[in-house]
mmCIF file of C-alpha atoms in Angstrom:
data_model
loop_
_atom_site.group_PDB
_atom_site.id
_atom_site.type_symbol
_atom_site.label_atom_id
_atom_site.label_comp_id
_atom_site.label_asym_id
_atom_site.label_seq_id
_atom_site.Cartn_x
_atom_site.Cartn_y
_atom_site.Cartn_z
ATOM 1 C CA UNK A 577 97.412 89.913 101.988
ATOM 2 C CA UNK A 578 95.415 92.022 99.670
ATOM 3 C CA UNK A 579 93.038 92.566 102.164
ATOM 4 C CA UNK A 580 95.129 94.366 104.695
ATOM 5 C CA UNK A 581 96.463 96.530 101.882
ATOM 6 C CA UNK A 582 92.851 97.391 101.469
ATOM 7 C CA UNK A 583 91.977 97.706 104.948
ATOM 8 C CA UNK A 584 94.730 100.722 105.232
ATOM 9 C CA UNK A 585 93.819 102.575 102.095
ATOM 10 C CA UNK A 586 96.587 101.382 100.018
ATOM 11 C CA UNK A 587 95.425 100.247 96.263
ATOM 12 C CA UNK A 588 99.283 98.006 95.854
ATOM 13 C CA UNK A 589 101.249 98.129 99.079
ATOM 14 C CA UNK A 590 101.140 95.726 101.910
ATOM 15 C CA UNK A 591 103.433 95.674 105.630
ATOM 16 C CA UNK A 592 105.123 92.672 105.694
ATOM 17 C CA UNK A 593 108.564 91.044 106.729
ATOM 18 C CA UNK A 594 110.820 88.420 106.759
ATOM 19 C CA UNK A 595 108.999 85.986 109.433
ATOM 20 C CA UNK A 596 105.647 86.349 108.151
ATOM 21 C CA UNK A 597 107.137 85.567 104.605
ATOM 22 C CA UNK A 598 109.229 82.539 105.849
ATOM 23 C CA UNK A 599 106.165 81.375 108.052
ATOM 24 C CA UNK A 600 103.858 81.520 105.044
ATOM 25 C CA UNK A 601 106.324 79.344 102.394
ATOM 26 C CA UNK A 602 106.366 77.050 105.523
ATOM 27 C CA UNK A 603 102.494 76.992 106.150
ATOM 28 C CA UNK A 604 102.080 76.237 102.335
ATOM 29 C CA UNK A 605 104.771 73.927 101.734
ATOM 30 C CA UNK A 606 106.509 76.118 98.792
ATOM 31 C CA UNK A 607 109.664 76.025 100.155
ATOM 32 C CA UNK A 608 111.305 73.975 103.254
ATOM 33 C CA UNK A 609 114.574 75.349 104.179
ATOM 34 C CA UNK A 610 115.661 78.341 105.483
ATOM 35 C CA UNK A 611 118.178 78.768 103.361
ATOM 36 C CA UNK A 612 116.249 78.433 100.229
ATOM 37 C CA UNK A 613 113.691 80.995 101.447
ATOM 38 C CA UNK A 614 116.115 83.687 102.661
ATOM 39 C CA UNK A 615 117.096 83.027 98.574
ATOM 40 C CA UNK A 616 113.868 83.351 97.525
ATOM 41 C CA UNK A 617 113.244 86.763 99.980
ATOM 42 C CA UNK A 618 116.617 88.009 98.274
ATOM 43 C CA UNK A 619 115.247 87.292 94.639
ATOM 44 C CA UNK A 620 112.044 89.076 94.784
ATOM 45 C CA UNK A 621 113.675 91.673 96.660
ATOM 46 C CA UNK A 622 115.735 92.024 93.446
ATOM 47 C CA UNK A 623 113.175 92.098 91.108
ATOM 48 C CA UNK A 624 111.562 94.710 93.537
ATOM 49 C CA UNK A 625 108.183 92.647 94.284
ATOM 50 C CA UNK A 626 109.493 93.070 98.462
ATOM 51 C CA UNK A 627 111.153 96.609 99.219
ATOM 52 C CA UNK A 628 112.751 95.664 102.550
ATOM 53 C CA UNK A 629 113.835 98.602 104.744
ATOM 54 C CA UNK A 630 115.102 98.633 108.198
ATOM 55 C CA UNK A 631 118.488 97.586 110.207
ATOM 56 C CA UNK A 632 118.629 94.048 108.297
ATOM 57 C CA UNK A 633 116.888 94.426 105.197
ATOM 58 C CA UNK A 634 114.744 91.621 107.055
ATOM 59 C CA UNK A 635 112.839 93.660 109.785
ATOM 60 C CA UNK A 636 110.052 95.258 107.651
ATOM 61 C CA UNK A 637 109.348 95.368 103.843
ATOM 62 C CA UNK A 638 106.525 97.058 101.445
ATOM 63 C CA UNK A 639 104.828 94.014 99.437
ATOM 64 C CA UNK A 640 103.954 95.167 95.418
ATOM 65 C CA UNK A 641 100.856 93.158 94.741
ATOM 66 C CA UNK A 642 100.527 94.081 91.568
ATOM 67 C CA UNK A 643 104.333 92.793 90.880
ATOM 68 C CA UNK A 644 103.950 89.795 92.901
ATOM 69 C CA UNK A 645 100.658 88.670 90.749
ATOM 70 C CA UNK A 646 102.788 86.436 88.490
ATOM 71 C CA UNK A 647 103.821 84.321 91.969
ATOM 72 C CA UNK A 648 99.897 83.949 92.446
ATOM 73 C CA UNK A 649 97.756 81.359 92.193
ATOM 74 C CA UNK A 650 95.070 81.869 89.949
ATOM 75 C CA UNK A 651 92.500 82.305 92.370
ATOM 76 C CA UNK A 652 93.908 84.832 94.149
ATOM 77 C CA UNK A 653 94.537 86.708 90.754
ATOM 78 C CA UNK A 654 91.123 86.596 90.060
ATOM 79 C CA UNK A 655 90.041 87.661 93.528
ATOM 80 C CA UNK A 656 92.360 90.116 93.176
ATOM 81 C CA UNK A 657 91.104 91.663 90.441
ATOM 82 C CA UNK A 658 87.741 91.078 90.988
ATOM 83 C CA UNK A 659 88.480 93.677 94.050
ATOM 84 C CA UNK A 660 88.101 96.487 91.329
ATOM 85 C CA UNK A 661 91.627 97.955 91.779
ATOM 86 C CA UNK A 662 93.616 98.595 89.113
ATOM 87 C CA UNK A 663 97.926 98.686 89.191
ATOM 88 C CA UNK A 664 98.335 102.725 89.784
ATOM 89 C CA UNK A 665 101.679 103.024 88.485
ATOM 90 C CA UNK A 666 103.036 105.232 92.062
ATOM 91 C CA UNK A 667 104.099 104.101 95.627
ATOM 92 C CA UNK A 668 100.811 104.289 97.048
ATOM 93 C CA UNK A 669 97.677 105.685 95.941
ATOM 94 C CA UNK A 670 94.966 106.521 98.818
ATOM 95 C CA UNK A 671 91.218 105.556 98.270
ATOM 96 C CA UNK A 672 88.691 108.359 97.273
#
């Protein structure tokens, strides 16, 4: 994920939506209904790790990296961090 918020020239923002977030708790076993993930979705969306925008709330969303960290595994913290970029405290910050 990190890498695609690289690869546009965003330091703690990353595209993503419902499917792709249902199809990855699916892919990695964290969570097996859909009920429980549309939960899940709702919760971080709460806590404002997912900004979802569009007609459902569901269409398209902003990831916060740097807010979903504590959901991480440790490896990808540390890869994460190892990447150099810091939390900017702003939306989006572009890359000099």
């Amino acid at each position: 994920m990190f890498a695609d918020a690289m690869a546009h020239h965003r330091w703690n923002l990353v595209e993503y939506d419902f499917t792709r977030f249902r199809a990855d708790m699916l892919r990695h076993e964290l969570l097996s209904d859909i009920k429980t993930i549309k939960t899940k979705w709702d919760m971080l969306s709460a806590q404002g790790v997912i900004r979802p925008y569009g007609r459902k709330n569901y269409d398209k969303a902003e990831l916060n990296l740097w807010a979903f960290v504590p959901y991480m595994s440790t490896q990808a913290q540390s890869l994460l961090i190892e990447t150099g970029k810091e939390p900017v405290g702003r939306r989006t910050a572009e890359v000099a």
